[in-house]
CSV table of C-alpha atoms in Angstrom, one decimal:
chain,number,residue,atom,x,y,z
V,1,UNK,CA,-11.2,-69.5,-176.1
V,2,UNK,CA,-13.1,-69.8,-179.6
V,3,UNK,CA,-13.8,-67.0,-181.3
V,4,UNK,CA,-15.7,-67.9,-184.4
V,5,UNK,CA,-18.4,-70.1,-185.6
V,6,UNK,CA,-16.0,-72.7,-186.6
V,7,UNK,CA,-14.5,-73.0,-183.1
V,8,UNK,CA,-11.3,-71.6,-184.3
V,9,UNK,CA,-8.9,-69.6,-182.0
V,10,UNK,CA,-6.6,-66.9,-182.3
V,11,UNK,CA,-3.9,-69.8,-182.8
V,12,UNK,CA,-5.6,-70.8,-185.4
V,13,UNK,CA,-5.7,-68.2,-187.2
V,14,UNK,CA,-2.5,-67.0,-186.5
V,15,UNK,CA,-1.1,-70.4,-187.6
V,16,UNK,CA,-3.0,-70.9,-190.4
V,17,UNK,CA,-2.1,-67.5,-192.3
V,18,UNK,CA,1.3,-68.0,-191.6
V,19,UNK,CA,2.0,-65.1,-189.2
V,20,UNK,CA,4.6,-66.8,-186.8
V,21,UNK,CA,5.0,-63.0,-185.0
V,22,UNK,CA,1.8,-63.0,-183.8
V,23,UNK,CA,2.2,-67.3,-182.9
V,24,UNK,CA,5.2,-66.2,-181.4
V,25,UNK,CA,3.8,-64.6,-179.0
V,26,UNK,CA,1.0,-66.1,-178.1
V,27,UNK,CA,3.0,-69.1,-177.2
V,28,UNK,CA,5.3,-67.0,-175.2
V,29,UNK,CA,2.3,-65.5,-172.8
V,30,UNK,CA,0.9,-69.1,-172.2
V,31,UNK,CA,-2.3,-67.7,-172.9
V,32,UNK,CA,-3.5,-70.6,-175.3
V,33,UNK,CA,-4.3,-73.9,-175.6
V,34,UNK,CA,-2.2,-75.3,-178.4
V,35,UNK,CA,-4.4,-78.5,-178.3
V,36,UNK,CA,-7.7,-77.1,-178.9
V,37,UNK,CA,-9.8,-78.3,-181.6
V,38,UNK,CA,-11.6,-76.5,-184.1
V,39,UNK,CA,-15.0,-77.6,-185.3
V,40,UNK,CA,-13.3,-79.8,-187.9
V,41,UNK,CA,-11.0,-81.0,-185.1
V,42,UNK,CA,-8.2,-79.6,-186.5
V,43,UNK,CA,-5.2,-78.4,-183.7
V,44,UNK,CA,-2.5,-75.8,-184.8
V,45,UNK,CA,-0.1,-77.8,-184.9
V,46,UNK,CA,-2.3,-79.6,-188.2
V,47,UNK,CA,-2.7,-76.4,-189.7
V,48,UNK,CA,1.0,-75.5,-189.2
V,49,UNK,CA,1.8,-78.3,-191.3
V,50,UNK,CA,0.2,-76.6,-194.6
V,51,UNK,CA,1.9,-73.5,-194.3
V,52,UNK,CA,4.9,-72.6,-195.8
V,53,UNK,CA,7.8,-71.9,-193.6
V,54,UNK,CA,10.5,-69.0,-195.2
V,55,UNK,CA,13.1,-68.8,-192.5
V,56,UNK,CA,14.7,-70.0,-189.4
V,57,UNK,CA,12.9,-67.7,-187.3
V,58,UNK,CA,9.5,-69.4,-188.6
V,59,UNK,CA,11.4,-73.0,-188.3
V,60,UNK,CA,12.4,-71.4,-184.7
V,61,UNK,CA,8.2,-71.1,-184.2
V,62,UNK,CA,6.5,-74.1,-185.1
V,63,UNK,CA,9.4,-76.0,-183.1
V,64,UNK,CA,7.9,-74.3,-180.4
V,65,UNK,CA,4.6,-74.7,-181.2
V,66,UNK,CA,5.5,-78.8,-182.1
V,67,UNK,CA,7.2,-78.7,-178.5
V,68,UNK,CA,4.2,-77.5,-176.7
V,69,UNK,CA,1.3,-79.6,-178.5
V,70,UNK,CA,0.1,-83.1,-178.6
V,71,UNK,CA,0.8,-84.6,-182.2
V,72,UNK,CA,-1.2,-87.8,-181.5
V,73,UNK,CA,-4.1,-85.5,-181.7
V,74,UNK,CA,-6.6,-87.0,-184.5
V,75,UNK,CA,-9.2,-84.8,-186.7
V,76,UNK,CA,-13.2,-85.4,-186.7
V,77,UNK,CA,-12.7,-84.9,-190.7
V,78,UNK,CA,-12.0,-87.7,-193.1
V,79,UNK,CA,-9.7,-85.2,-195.2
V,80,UNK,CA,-7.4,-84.8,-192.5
V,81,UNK,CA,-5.2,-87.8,-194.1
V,82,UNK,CA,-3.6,-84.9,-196.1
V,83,UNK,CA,-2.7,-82.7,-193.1
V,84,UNK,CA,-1.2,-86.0,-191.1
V,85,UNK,CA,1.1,-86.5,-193.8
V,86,UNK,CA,2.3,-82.7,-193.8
V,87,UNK,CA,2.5,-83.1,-190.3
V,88,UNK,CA,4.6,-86.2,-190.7
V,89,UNK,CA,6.5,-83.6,-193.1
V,90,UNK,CA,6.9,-80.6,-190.6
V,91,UNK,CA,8.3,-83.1,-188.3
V,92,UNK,CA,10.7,-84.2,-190.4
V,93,UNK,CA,11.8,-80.6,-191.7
V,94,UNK,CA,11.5,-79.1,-187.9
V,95,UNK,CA,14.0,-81.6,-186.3
């Protein structure tokens, strides 16, 4: 399910502005694809990893969001080296 113009879902958004309430439960009802690509071919799970994290309850979320997605994923976008090496980071930090 996209919902904008840049093929961004509610995950993404909800990733990418750092509100791991609403992630939270998203990933709890199932209702999403944690895989999907936006129009830059960027997943969650790549956004996740260039947002800060505060406390263990947000560590607690992107776990689950790492558990749940595919990190071999790659982006359409050149820039993306940046992201794969917060990703890389997030891993790290998240294990």
């Amino acid at each position: 399910m996209r919902i904008c113009f840049q093929g961004n879902t509610v995950l993404h958004y909800a990733v990418s502005h750092a509100n791991y309430d609403i992630t939270r439960a998203l990933l709890d009802t199932g209702v999403v694809n944690v895989n999907t690509q936006n129009k830059a071919g960027y997943t969650p799970v790549m956004l996740a990893a260039i947002c800060e994290i505060k406390n263990a309850d947000d560590k607690t979320t992107i776990r689950h969001l790492l558990s749940k997605a595919d990190i071999n994923i790659r982006a359409t976008q050149v820039c993306i080296n940046n992201i794969c090496i917060h990703q890389s980071y997030l891993l790290s930090v998240c294990n």
